[in-house]
């Protein structure tokens, strides 16, 4: 009827918010969030290191005090060899390897957590990749 | 006599041959200094261990155990535990810092030429303090084992090291060191197994049954892991623990070795392997110490206990068998002298090459490789000359002082530099100077004056327990007083030290 055609209208979605970015950016930009991530990692690794040293001192560092307090311990023999020679000549090495093993595993786990956290995309919060976060 | 001479000749030929394998591959400065960081973890761990196990471990520990007994077990325990401390606080971040040497680390972290210079002086001082007893010990060893005049040892070890370092630099040394770990382990383990078998065949005699009244230390003291009892003994034991636990990370040749790992994680993993390899090796010297007490207690009384490992096979096993075993341990000991002194020479030469011979002198300037080679000559010739003039021994004690100086200077610098953002150049410099002067004065007092009696002598003989806290406190207090000079790039540097390389971050 009407001879006038309806005017063409361009149909678009709502404007996208900023494109998703990995949180790596926060660290590079030295934002407060980035600083927080970095500080958390450094603190975690520092306490892990101190815990490893504490276990080391507990395992080996207490031996001199032990023999100082109980001098008779030096006369004790196990399988024909003095107790001190077992405690200082043999036992420390498996202990050191075990502590090192534990430390390496935990330090790598801390780093993996940090990497996963920073590689997560920090864009639209809702849902999976399909709906693209469109309202 | 002849198996020893043949064995030493073989070690020299093999060292130079493996070294020349690397020669064709070494072209750039980076090749020379860190083998271009392409060394796999197991090779690298073998190389770290091979370089680290010096004559102090191969000969000194068994001799000390023979003379003084169980409290000397703290030396090998501490030398191994030093790597755990390093793993816990230093190894991955240090590798990630991307610096070649300790002075490089200091300059990158603090941005100060002055702190760099102090570090360079300290690297050379610690390196020479360590090289000196090795060269002296080589003279004593070759004299006793082969009947050569004492000047041959320092001159021979110094020449082989120099040819190897100048020829191939770090890459050749890495291969040489890795092979030498396994060679040293064999050379110590095989004779020990034979000696144990003989001892079992003899019906497991002990000292009392053999009835040797001339032994200087009584049985109870010999099985007590405390030096000379009492409060001084307790202090000496803990000071030794402090020096060895924290000294390892500050030794210039150890630190340089970590830059050959490809990344921070592999630095950690090769440290773990190093702990296993060192533990395996250090199980053996106590066997020599204990059997020496049964078969050769007169060595302790005569002050020749450093030679126990070399002399015991021939004492226990007469005839050709004993000669062959002696040849093996002599070769192992010579390899131990070569490997550690090569590593130290590389580290000192690297620093001299960058900071002394690499500078322009009178308008002329040497290229990187030429400067490194000239640095190597200076690094080796100076301690060798001192060793020729003064061939005294006591390997493990002097090495212990090198550890104490390293622990009192570089250990606080590394730990605070890696974990504490507020460290300032002035604070670091002040701490390095105080720690270096304190522990250095104590070392010189102990080496050249007869240690004064009482507590003063005790504190000078093992300074680490007071000098490490002192240096750390000075670094922290002076830093807190100069907070306005915290270097501007510290945040970016922390990112570089602590974040895994897999993340694509701006590392400055």
Coordinates of C-alpha atoms in Angstrom, one line a residue:
Chain A
X1 CA 0.0 0.0 0.0
X2 CA 2.3 2.5 1.1
X3 CA 4.8 3.0 -1.6
X4 CA 7.4 4.1 0.8
X5 CA 9.7 1.3 1.7
X6 CA 10.6 1.2 5.4
X7 CA 13.9 2.7 5.9
X8 CA 16.8 0.4 6.4
X9 CA 18.1 0.3 9.9
X10 CA 21.4 -1.0 10.9
X11 CA 20.9 -3.6 13.6
X12 CA 23.8 -3.9 16.1
X13 CA 24.2 -5.4 19.5
X14 CA 25.0 -3.4 22.5
X15 CA 28.5 -2.0 22.6
X16 CA 31.0 -4.6 23.9
X17 CA 32.7 -3.8 27.1
X18 CA 36.5 -3.9 27.0
X19 CA 37.8 -7.1 25.5
X20 CA 38.8 -9.9 27.9
X21 CA 42.4 -9.6 29.0
X22 CA 44.5 -11.9 31.1
X23 CA 45.4 -10.7 34.5
X24 CA 49.0 -10.7 33.5
X25 CA 48.3 -7.2 32.4
X26 CA 47.6 -6.1 36.0
X27 CA 51.1 -7.1 37.0
X28 CA 52.7 -5.3 34.1
X29 CA 50.6 -2.2 34.7
X30 CA 51.7 -2.2 38.3
X31 CA 48.1 -1.7 39.4
X32 CA 47.1 -2.4 43.0
X33 CA 45.6 -5.7 42.0
X34 CA 48.8 -6.7 40.2
X35 CA 50.9 -5.8 43.2
X36 CA 48.6 -7.9 45.4
X37 CA 49.1 -10.9 43.2
X38 CA 52.9 -10.5 43.2
X39 CA 53.1 -9.9 46.9
X40 CA 51.1 -13.0 47.6
X41 CA 53.4 -15.1 45.5
X42 CA 56.6 -13.7 47.1
X43 CA 55.2 -14.0 50.6
X44 CA 54.1 -17.6 50.0
X45 CA 57.5 -18.6 48.7
X46 CA 59.3 -16.8 51.5
X47 CA 57.3 -18.6 54.2
X48 CA 57.9 -21.9 52.3
X49 CA 61.6 -21.2 52.4
X50 CA 61.5 -20.4 56.1
X51 CA 59.5 -23.5 56.9
X52 CA 62.1 -25.6 55.1
X53 CA 64.9 -24.0 57.1
X54 CA 62.9 -24.5 60.3
X55 CA 62.6 -28.2 59.5
X56 CA 66.3 -28.3 58.8
X57 CA 67.2 -26.7 62.1
X58 CA 64.8 -29.1 63.9
X59 CA 66.3 -32.1 62.3
X60 CA 70.0 -31.2 62.4
X61 CA 70.4 -28.0 64.5
X62 CA 69.2 -29.6 67.7
X63 CA 71.8 -32.4 67.6
X64 CA 74.6 -30.3 69.3
X65 CA 72.3 -29.2 72.1
X66 CA 71.2 -32.8 72.5
X67 CA 74.8 -34.1 72.9
X68 CA 75.6 -31.1 75.1
X69 CA 72.7 -31.9 77.5
X70 CA 73.2 -35.6 77.4
X71 CA 77.0 -36.3 77.1
X72 CA 76.4 -40.0 77.8
X73 CA 74.8 -40.3 74.4
X74 CA 78.3 -40.4 72.9
X75 CA 78.9 -43.8 74.5
X76 CA 75.8 -45.4 73.0
X77 CA 76.6 -47.8 70.2
X78 CA 74.2 -49.1 67.6
X79 CA 75.3 -52.2 65.5
X80 CA 78.9 -51.6 66.6
X81 CA 79.0 -48.0 65.5
X82 CA 78.7 -44.9 67.7
X83 CA 75.3 -43.3 67.7
X84 CA 76.8 -39.9 66.8
X85 CA 78.3 -41.5 63.6
X86 CA 74.9 -42.7 62.6
X87 CA 73.1 -39.4 63.4
X88 CA 75.7 -37.3 61.7
X89 CA 77.4 -39.5 59.2
X90 CA 74.4 -41.2 57.6
X91 CA 71.0 -39.9 58.7
X92 CA 71.4 -36.2 57.5
X93 CA 71.7 -37.1 53.8
X94 CA 68.3 -38.8 53.3
X95 CA 66.8 -36.1 55.5
X96 CA 68.2 -33.3 53.3
X97 CA 67.1 -35.0 50.1
X98 CA 63.6 -35.5 51.5
X99 CA 63.3 -31.8 52.6
X100 CA 64.6 -30.7 49.2
X101 CA 62.0 -32.9 47.5
X102 CA 59.2 -31.5 49.6
X103 CA 60.4 -27.9 49.0
X104 CA 60.7 -28.3 45.2
X105 CA 57.2 -29.8 44.9
X106 CA 55.6 -27.0 47.1
X107 CA 57.5 -24.2 45.4
X108 CA 56.4 -25.4 42.0
X109 CA 52.8 -25.8 43.2
X110 CA 52.8 -22.2 44.4
X111 CA 54.1 -21.1 41.0
X112 CA 51.5 -23.1 39.1
X113 CA 48.7 -21.6 41.2
X114 CA 50.1 -18.1 40.4
X115 CA 50.3 -18.9 36.7
X116 CA 46.8 -20.3 36.6
X117 CA 45.5 -17.2 38.4
X118 CA 47.2 -14.8 36.1
X119 CA 46.2 -16.6 32.9
X120 CA 42.5 -16.6 33.7
X121 CA 40.7 -14.1 31.5
X122 CA 39.5 -11.1 33.4
X123 CA 36.7 -9.8 31.3
X124 CA 32.9 -10.3 31.5
X125 CA 32.1 -12.3 34.6
X126 CA 29.0 -14.3 33.7
X127 CA 28.8 -17.7 32.0
X128 CA 30.9 -19.6 29.6
X129 CA 32.4 -18.5 26.3
X130 CA 29.1 -19.1 24.3
X131 CA 26.9 -16.3 25.4
X132 CA 29.8 -13.9 25.3
X133 CA 28.4 -12.1 28.3
X134 CA 25.7 -10.3 26.3
X135 CA 22.7 -9.2 28.2
Chain B
X1 CA 104.8 -45.1 43.2
X2 CA 104.3 -45.7 39.5
X3 CA 100.6 -46.4 39.5
X4 CA 100.1 -43.0 41.1
X5 CA 102.2 -41.2 38.6
X6 CA 100.4 -42.9 35.7
X7 CA 97.0 -42.1 37.2
X8 CA 97.9 -38.4 37.6
X9 CA 99.1 -38.3 34.0
X10 CA 95.9 -39.9 32.8
X11 CA 93.8 -37.4 34.8
X12 CA 95.7 -34.5 33.2
X13 CA 95.4 -35.9 29.7
X14 CA 91.7 -36.8 30.1
X15 CA 90.9 -33.3 31.5
X16 CA 92.6 -31.6 28.7
X17 CA 91.0 -33.9 26.1
X18 CA 87.5 -33.4 27.4
X19 CA 88.2 -29.7 27.7
X20 CA 89.3 -29.5 24.0
X21 CA 85.9 -31.1 23.0
X22 CA 84.4 -27.8 24.2
X23 CA 87.1 -25.8 22.6
X24 CA 85.6 -26.1 19.1
X25 CA 82.2 -25.1 20.4
X26 CA 83.2 -22.1 22.5
X27 CA 83.1 -19.0 20.4
X28 CA 81.2 -16.1 22.1
X29 CA 81.6 -14.5 25.5
X30 CA 78.4 -16.1 26.6
X31 CA 79.8 -19.6 25.7
X32 CA 82.8 -18.9 27.7
X33 CA 81.1 -17.8 30.8
X34 CA 77.9 -19.8 31.1
X35 CA 78.0 -22.4 28.4
X36 CA 75.2 -20.5 26.7
X37 CA 72.8 -21.9 29.3
X38 CA 72.2 -25.1 27.4
X39 CA 73.2 -27.7 30.0
X40 CA 70.6 -30.3 30.9
X41 CA 69.7 -30.7 34.6
X42 CA 71.4 -34.0 35.3
X43 CA 74.7 -33.0 33.6
X44 CA 74.5 -29.7 35.4
X45 CA 73.9 -31.3 38.8
X46 CA 76.9 -33.7 38.2
X47 CA 79.0 -30.7 37.2
X48 CA 77.9 -28.6 40.3
X49 CA 78.8 -31.6 42.5
X50 CA 82.0 -32.4 40.7
X51 CA 83.2 -28.8 41.0
X52 CA 82.1 -28.5 44.6
X53 CA 83.8 -31.6 45.9
X54 CA 87.2 -30.2 46.5
X55 CA 90.3 -31.8 48.0
X56 CA 88.9 -30.6 51.4
X57 CA 86.1 -33.2 50.9
X58 CA 88.2 -35.9 49.2
X59 CA 91.1 -35.8 51.6
X60 CA 90.5 -33.3 54.4
X61 CA 87.3 -34.7 55.9
X62 CA 88.7 -38.2 56.5
X63 CA 91.8 -36.8 58.0
X64 CA 89.8 -34.5 60.4
X65 CA 87.6 -37.4 61.4
X66 CA 90.7 -39.5 62.2
X67 CA 92.2 -36.8 64.4
X68 CA 89.2 -35.2 66.0
X69 CA 86.4 -37.6 65.7
X70 CA 82.6 -37.2 65.2
X71 CA 82.4 -33.4 65.6
X72 CA 84.2 -33.1 62.2
X73 CA 81.2 -34.8 60.6
X74 CA 79.6 -31.4 60.7
X75 CA 81.8 -30.3 57.8
X76 CA 80.3 -32.7 55.1
X77 CA 76.9 -32.3 56.6
X78 CA 77.1 -28.5 56.5
X79 CA 78.6 -28.5 53.0
X80 CA 75.6 -30.5 51.8
X81 CA 73.0 -28.7 53.8
X82 CA 74.3 -25.4 52.3
X83 CA 72.5 -26.5 49.1
X84 CA 69.2 -27.0 50.9
X85 CA 69.5 -23.4 52.3
X86 CA 70.3 -22.3 48.8
X87 CA 67.3 -24.2 47.4
X88 CA 65.0 -22.8 50.0
X89 CA 65.9 -19.1 49.6
X90 CA 68.1 -18.4 46.6
X91 CA 68.5 -20.8 43.7
X92 CA 65.4 -20.2 41.5
X93 CA 65.3 -16.4 41.9
X94 CA 69.1 -16.1 41.4
X95 CA 68.8 -18.0 38.1
X96 CA 65.9 -15.8 37.1
X97 CA 67.8 -12.6 37.8
X98 CA 69.7 -13.4 34.6
X99 CA 73.0 -12.1 35.8
X100 CA 76.4 -13.8 35.1
X101 CA 78.2 -13.2 38.4
X102 CA 77.6 -12.0 41.9
X103 CA 78.6 -8.5 41.0
X104 CA 76.2 -8.6 38.1
X105 CA 73.4 -9.6 40.5
X106 CA 74.3 -6.7 42.8
X107 CA 74.4 -4.2 40.1
X108 CA 71.1 -5.4 38.5
X109 CA 69.3 -5.4 41.8
X110 CA 70.7 -2.2 43.3
X111 CA 71.8 -0.2 40.2
X112 CA 75.0 0.9 41.8
X113 CA 78.5 0.7 40.4
X114 CA 80.0 1.1 43.9
X115 CA 78.3 -1.9 45.3
X116 CA 79.3 -3.8 42.2
X117 CA 83.0 -2.9 42.8
X118 CA 82.8 -4.1 46.5
X119 CA 81.3 -7.4 45.3
X120 CA 84.0 -7.8 42.7
X121 CA 86.7 -7.3 45.4
X122 CA 85.0 -9.8 47.6
X123 CA 84.7 -12.4 44.9
X124 CA 88.4 -12.2 44.2
X125 CA 89.1 -12.3 47.9
X126 CA 87.0 -15.4 48.6
X127 CA 88.2 -17.1 45.4
X128 CA 91.9 -16.6 46.4
X129 CA 91.3 -17.6 50.0
X130 CA 89.8 -20.9 48.6
X131 CA 92.4 -21.4 45.8
X132 CA 95.4 -20.9 48.2
X133 CA 94.8 -24.0 50.4
X134 CA 94.0 -26.1 47.3
X135 CA 97.3 -25.2 45.6
X136 CA 99.2 -25.7 48.9
X137 CA 97.4 -29.1 49.4
X138 CA 98.2 -30.2 45.9
X139 CA 101.9 -29.7 46.7
X140 CA 101.8 -31.6 49.9
X141 CA 99.8 -34.5 48.3
X142 CA 102.0 -34.9 45.2
X143 CA 105.0 -34.8 47.5
X144 CA 103.7 -37.5 49.8
X145 CA 102.2 -39.8 47.1
X146 CA 104.8 -39.5 44.3
X147 CA 107.8 -38.2 46.1
X148 CA 107.9 -35.0 44.0
X149 CA 109.2 -31.7 45.4
X150 CA 106.4 -29.6 46.8
X151 CA 106.6 -26.8 44.2
X152 CA 105.4 -29.3 41.5
X153 CA 101.9 -29.5 43.0
X154 CA 100.9 -25.8 42.8
X155 CA 102.7 -25.3 39.5
X156 CA 101.2 -28.4 37.9
X157 CA 97.6 -27.8 39.1
X158 CA 97.8 -24.1 38.2
X159 CA 99.1 -24.9 34.7
X160 CA 96.4 -27.5 33.8
X161 CA 93.7 -25.3 35.2
X162 CA 94.9 -22.3 33.2
X163 CA 95.3 -24.2 29.9
X164 CA 91.8 -25.6 30.3
X165 CA 90.1 -22.4 31.3
X166 CA 91.8 -20.2 28.7
X167 CA 91.1 -22.8 26.0
X168 CA 87.5 -23.6 26.5
X169 CA 86.0 -21.5 29.3
X170 CA 82.8 -22.7 30.9
X171 CA 81.5 -25.1 28.4
X172 CA 84.5 -27.3 28.5
X173 CA 84.6 -27.0 32.2
X174 CA 81.0 -28.1 32.5
X175 CA 81.7 -31.4 30.8
X176 CA 84.9 -31.9 32.7
X177 CA 83.2 -31.2 36.0
X178 CA 80.3 -33.6 35.3
X179 CA 82.7 -36.4 34.4
X180 CA 84.9 -35.7 37.4
X181 CA 82.1 -36.1 39.9
X182 CA 81.6 -39.7 38.8
X183 CA 85.3 -40.3 38.7
X184 CA 85.9 -38.9 42.2
X185 CA 83.0 -41.0 43.6
X186 CA 84.5 -44.2 42.0
X187 CA 88.0 -43.3 43.2
X188 CA 86.9 -42.9 46.8
X189 CA 84.2 -45.7 46.9
X190 CA 86.1 -48.6 45.3
X191 CA 89.1 -48.5 47.7
X192 CA 86.7 -48.0 50.6
X193 CA 84.8 -51.1 49.7
X194 CA 88.0 -53.1 49.5
X195 CA 89.2 -51.7 52.8
X196 CA 85.9 -52.6 54.4
X197 CA 86.1 -56.2 53.0
X198 CA 89.6 -56.5 54.5
X199 CA 88.4 -55.2 57.8
X200 CA 85.5 -57.7 57.9
X201 CA 88.0 -60.5 56.9
X202 CA 90.2 -59.5 59.8
X203 CA 87.3 -60.2 62.1
X204 CA 86.3 -56.5 62.6
X205 CA 89.1 -55.4 64.9
X206 CA 88.6 -52.2 66.8
X207 CA 91.2 -49.8 68.2
X208 CA 91.0 -51.1 71.8
X209 CA 91.7 -54.7 70.7
X210 CA 94.7 -53.6 68.6
X211 CA 95.9 -51.7 71.7
X212 CA 97.3 -48.4 70.4
X213 CA 97.9 -46.2 73.4
X214 CA 99.4 -43.3 71.3
X215 CA 96.1 -41.9 70.0
X216 CA 95.7 -38.3 70.9
X217 CA 91.9 -38.2 71.4
X218 CA 90.2 -40.5 73.9
X219 CA 87.3 -42.7 72.7
X220 CA 84.4 -40.9 74.3
X221 CA 85.5 -37.5 73.0
X222 CA 86.0 -39.1 69.6
X223 CA 82.4 -40.2 69.3
X224 CA 81.0 -36.8 70.6
X225 CA 79.8 -34.5 67.9
X226 CA 80.7 -31.4 69.9
X227 CA 84.1 -29.7 69.7
X228 CA 86.0 -30.0 72.9
X229 CA 82.9 -29.9 75.1
X230 CA 81.7 -27.0 77.2
X231 CA 80.2 -23.7 76.1
X232 CA 83.1 -23.0 73.7
X233 CA 82.5 -26.4 72.1
X234 CA 78.9 -25.6 71.6
X235 CA 79.8 -22.2 70.1
X236 CA 82.3 -23.7 67.7
X237 CA 79.9 -26.3 66.5
X238 CA 77.1 -23.8 65.8
X239 CA 79.5 -21.4 64.2
X240 CA 80.7 -24.1 61.9
X241 CA 77.0 -24.9 61.1
X242 CA 76.3 -21.3 60.3
X243 CA 79.4 -20.9 58.1
X244 CA 78.7 -24.0 56.0
X245 CA 74.9 -23.7 55.8
X246 CA 75.1 -20.1 54.6
X247 CA 78.5 -20.0 53.0
X248 CA 77.7 -22.3 50.1
X249 CA 75.4 -19.7 48.5
X250 CA 78.1 -17.1 48.6
X251 CA 80.8 -19.0 47.0
X252 CA 81.6 -17.4 43.6
X253 CA 82.1 -20.7 41.7
X254 CA 78.8 -22.2 43.0
X255 CA 76.8 -19.2 42.1
X256 CA 78.2 -19.0 38.6
X257 CA 77.3 -22.6 38.0
X258 CA 73.6 -21.8 38.5
X259 CA 73.5 -19.6 35.5
X260 CA 74.0 -22.6 33.3
X261 CA 70.5 -23.9 34.1
X262 CA 67.9 -22.9 31.4
X263 CA 65.4 -21.5 33.9
X264 CA 64.4 -21.1 37.5
X265 CA 62.6 -24.4 37.8
X266 CA 65.5 -26.4 36.4
X267 CA 67.8 -24.5 38.8
X268 CA 65.7 -25.9 41.7
X269 CA 65.5 -29.4 40.3
X270 CA 69.3 -29.6 39.7
X271 CA 69.8 -28.4 43.3
X272 CA 67.7 -31.3 44.5
X273 CA 69.9 -33.7 42.4
X274 CA 73.0 -32.0 43.8
X275 CA 71.9 -32.8 47.3
X276 CA 71.5 -36.5 46.4
X277 CA 74.8 -36.7 44.6
X278 CA 76.7 -34.9 47.5
X279 CA 75.0 -37.1 50.1
X280 CA 76.1 -40.2 48.2
X281 CA 79.7 -39.0 48.1
X282 CA 79.9 -37.9 51.8
X283 CA 78.8 -41.4 53.0
X284 CA 82.3 -42.6 52.1
X285 CA 84.9 -40.4 53.9
X286 CA 83.8 -41.6 57.4
X287 CA 84.7 -45.1 56.4
X288 CA 88.3 -43.9 55.9
X289 CA 88.3 -42.0 59.2
X290 CA 87.0 -45.0 61.2
X291 CA 89.3 -47.5 59.5
X292 CA 92.2 -45.1 59.8
X293 CA 91.6 -45.2 63.6
X294 CA 92.0 -48.9 63.5
X295 CA 94.9 -49.4 61.1
X296 CA 96.8 -46.1 61.0
X297 CA 96.3 -44.1 64.2
X298 CA 99.9 -42.9 64.1
X299 CA 99.0 -40.6 61.2
X300 CA 96.9 -38.5 63.6
X301 CA 99.7 -38.2 66.1
X302 CA 102.2 -37.3 63.4
X303 CA 100.0 -34.5 62.0
X304 CA 99.8 -36.2 58.5
X305 CA 96.1 -36.9 58.8
X306 CA 95.3 -35.1 55.5
X307 CA 97.2 -37.9 53.8
X308 CA 95.1 -40.7 55.4
X309 CA 93.0 -41.4 52.3
X310 CA 96.2 -41.7 50.2
X311 CA 98.2 -43.8 52.6
X312 CA 95.5 -46.1 54.0
X313 CA 95.1 -48.5 51.0
X314 CA 98.8 -49.3 51.0
X315 CA 98.9 -49.8 54.8
X316 CA 95.9 -52.2 54.8
X317 CA 96.4 -54.0 51.4
X318 CA 100.1 -54.9 50.8
X319 CA 101.6 -55.5 47.4
X320 CA 100.4 -54.6 43.9
X321 CA 96.7 -54.4 45.0
X322 CA 97.6 -51.7 47.4
X323 CA 99.6 -49.8 44.8
X324 CA 96.8 -49.9 42.3
X325 CA 94.2 -48.7 44.9
X326 CA 96.7 -45.9 45.9
X327 CA 97.0 -44.9 42.2
X328 CA 93.2 -44.6 42.0
X329 CA 92.9 -42.4 45.1
X330 CA 95.8 -40.2 44.1
X331 CA 94.1 -39.7 40.7
X332 CA 90.8 -38.9 42.4
X333 CA 92.5 -36.4 44.8
X334 CA 94.3 -34.8 41.8
X335 CA 90.9 -34.6 40.0
X336 CA 89.5 -32.9 43.1
X337 CA 92.2 -30.3 43.1
X338 CA 91.7 -29.7 39.4
X339 CA 87.9 -29.4 39.4
X340 CA 87.4 -27.0 42.3
X341 CA 90.3 -24.8 41.3
X342 CA 89.0 -24.7 37.7
X343 CA 85.6 -23.5 38.9
X344 CA 87.1 -20.9 41.2
X345 CA 89.4 -19.7 38.4
X346 CA 86.5 -19.3 36.0
X347 CA 84.5 -17.3 38.6
X348 CA 87.4 -15.0 39.5
X349 CA 88.4 -14.7 35.9
X350 CA 84.9 -13.8 34.9
X351 CA 84.9 -10.9 37.5
X352 CA 88.4 -9.7 36.6
X353 CA 87.5 -10.0 32.9
X354 CA 84.5 -7.7 33.4
X355 CA 85.7 -5.3 36.0
X356 CA 89.5 -5.1 35.6
X357 CA 91.0 -6.4 32.4
X358 CA 87.8 -5.6 30.4
X359 CA 88.1 -1.8 31.2
X360 CA 89.9 0.5 28.9
X361 CA 93.5 1.0 30.0
X362 CA 95.4 3.9 28.5
X363 CA 92.8 4.2 25.7
X364 CA 93.0 0.6 24.7
X365 CA 90.3 -1.9 25.5
X366 CA 90.5 -5.7 25.2
X367 CA 87.6 -7.7 23.7
X368 CA 85.4 -9.9 25.9
X369 CA 87.2 -13.2 25.4
X370 CA 90.7 -11.7 25.5
X371 CA 89.8 -9.9 28.8
X372 CA 88.4 -13.2 30.2
X373 CA 91.7 -15.0 29.3
X374 CA 93.9 -12.3 30.8
X375 CA 91.6 -12.4 33.9
X376 CA 92.2 -16.1 34.2
X377 CA 95.9 -15.7 34.1
X378 CA 95.8 -13.2 37.0
X379 CA 93.2 -15.3 38.9
X380 CA 95.5 -18.4 38.9
X381 CA 99.0 -17.0 39.0
X382 CA 98.5 -14.9 42.2
X383 CA 97.4 -17.7 44.6
X384 CA 99.8 -20.1 43.0
X385 CA 102.7 -17.8 43.7
X386 CA 101.6 -17.4 47.3
X387 CA 101.3 -21.2 47.6
X388 CA 104.8 -21.6 46.2
X389 CA 106.2 -19.2 48.8
X390 CA 104.4 -20.7 51.7
X391 CA 103.5 -24.4 51.3
X392 CA 101.6 -25.0 54.6
X393 CA 98.6 -27.2 54.7
X394 CA 95.4 -27.7 56.7
X395 CA 93.1 -27.7 53.7
X396 CA 89.7 -28.1 55.5
X397 CA 90.4 -25.3 58.1
X398 CA 91.4 -22.7 55.5
X399 CA 88.5 -23.7 53.2
X400 CA 86.3 -23.2 56.3
X401 CA 87.4 -19.6 56.5
X402 CA 86.6 -19.0 52.9
X403 CA 83.1 -20.2 53.7
X404 CA 82.9 -17.9 56.7
X405 CA 83.8 -14.8 54.6
X406 CA 81.3 -15.8 51.9
X407 CA 78.6 -16.4 54.5
X408 CA 79.2 -13.0 56.1
X409 CA 79.0 -11.0 52.9
X410 CA 77.2 -12.6 49.9
X411 CA 74.7 -14.6 51.9
X412 CA 73.0 -11.5 53.5
X413 CA 73.2 -9.6 50.2
X414 CA 71.5 -12.5 48.3
X415 CA 68.8 -13.1 50.9
X416 CA 67.9 -9.5 51.4
X417 CA 68.3 -8.7 47.7
X418 CA 65.9 -11.4 46.8
X419 CA 63.3 -11.1 49.5
X420 CA 63.4 -7.5 50.9
X421 CA 62.4 -4.6 48.6
X422 CA 63.7 -2.0 51.0
X423 CA 67.4 -2.8 50.5
X424 CA 69.3 0.2 49.4
X425 CA 72.7 0.5 47.7
X426 CA 74.2 2.2 50.8
X427 CA 72.8 -0.4 53.1
X428 CA 74.1 -3.3 51.0
X429 CA 77.5 -1.7 50.6
X430 CA 77.8 -1.0 54.4
X431 CA 76.9 -4.6 55.3
X432 CA 79.3 -6.1 52.7
X433 CA 82.2 -4.0 54.1
X434 CA 81.4 -4.7 57.7
X435 CA 80.9 -8.5 57.1
X436 CA 83.9 -8.7 54.9
X437 CA 86.2 -6.8 57.2
X438 CA 85.0 -8.6 60.3
X439 CA 85.3 -12.2 59.0
X440 CA 88.4 -11.3 56.9
X441 CA 90.2 -10.0 60.0
X442 CA 89.2 -13.1 61.9
X443 CA 90.5 -15.3 59.0
X444 CA 93.8 -13.5 58.8
X445 CA 94.2 -13.6 62.6
X446 CA 93.6 -17.4 62.6
X447 CA 95.9 -18.0 59.6
X448 CA 98.9 -15.9 60.3
X449 CA 98.9 -15.3 64.0
X450 CA 98.6 -18.2 66.4
X451 CA 95.0 -17.9 67.5
X452 CA 94.9 -16.1 70.8
X453 CA 93.7 -18.2 73.7
X454 CA 90.2 -18.3 75.2
X455 CA 87.0 -16.8 73.8
X456 CA 88.8 -14.3 71.6
X457 CA 90.6 -17.1 69.8
X458 CA 87.4 -19.1 69.6
X459 CA 85.5 -16.2 68.1
X460 CA 88.2 -15.6 65.5
X461 CA 88.6 -19.2 64.6
X462 CA 84.9 -19.5 63.6
X463 CA 83.5 -16.0 63.0
X464 CA 80.3 -16.9 61.1
X465 CA 78.0 -17.0 64.1
X466 CA 78.6 -13.3 64.9
X467 CA 79.6 -11.9 61.6
X468 CA 76.5 -13.1 59.6
X469 CA 74.0 -11.5 62.0
X470 CA 76.2 -8.4 62.2
X471 CA 76.4 -7.9 58.4
X472 CA 72.7 -8.6 58.1
X473 CA 71.8 -6.1 60.8
X474 CA 74.0 -3.4 59.3
X475 CA 72.5 -3.9 55.8
X476 CA 69.0 -3.7 57.2
X477 CA 69.5 -0.7 59.6
X478 CA 71.5 1.4 57.1
X479 CA 68.9 0.6 54.4
X480 CA 66.1 1.7 56.7
X481 CA 67.9 5.0 57.3
X482 CA 68.4 5.6 53.6
X483 CA 64.9 4.7 52.3
X484 CA 64.9 7.6 49.8
X485 CA 67.6 5.8 47.7
X486 CA 65.6 2.6 47.1
X487 CA 66.4 1.8 43.5
X488 CA 63.4 2.7 41.2
X489 CA 63.2 -0.5 39.2
X490 CA 62.8 -2.8 42.3
X491 CA 59.2 -3.8 41.6
X492 CA 60.0 -4.9 38.1
X493 CA 63.1 -6.8 39.4
X494 CA 60.9 -8.6 41.9
X495 CA 58.6 -9.7 39.0
X496 CA 61.7 -11.1 37.2
X497 CA 63.0 -12.9 40.3
X498 CA 59.9 -14.6 41.5
X499 CA 57.5 -15.2 38.6
X500 CA 57.8 -18.4 36.5
X501 CA 59.2 -17.8 33.0
X502 CA 56.2 -19.4 31.3
X503 CA 54.2 -16.2 32.1
X504 CA 54.5 -13.5 29.5
X505 CA 55.4 -10.6 31.8
X506 CA 57.4 -7.5 31.4
X507 CA 60.6 -8.3 33.3
X508 CA 62.4 -5.1 32.8

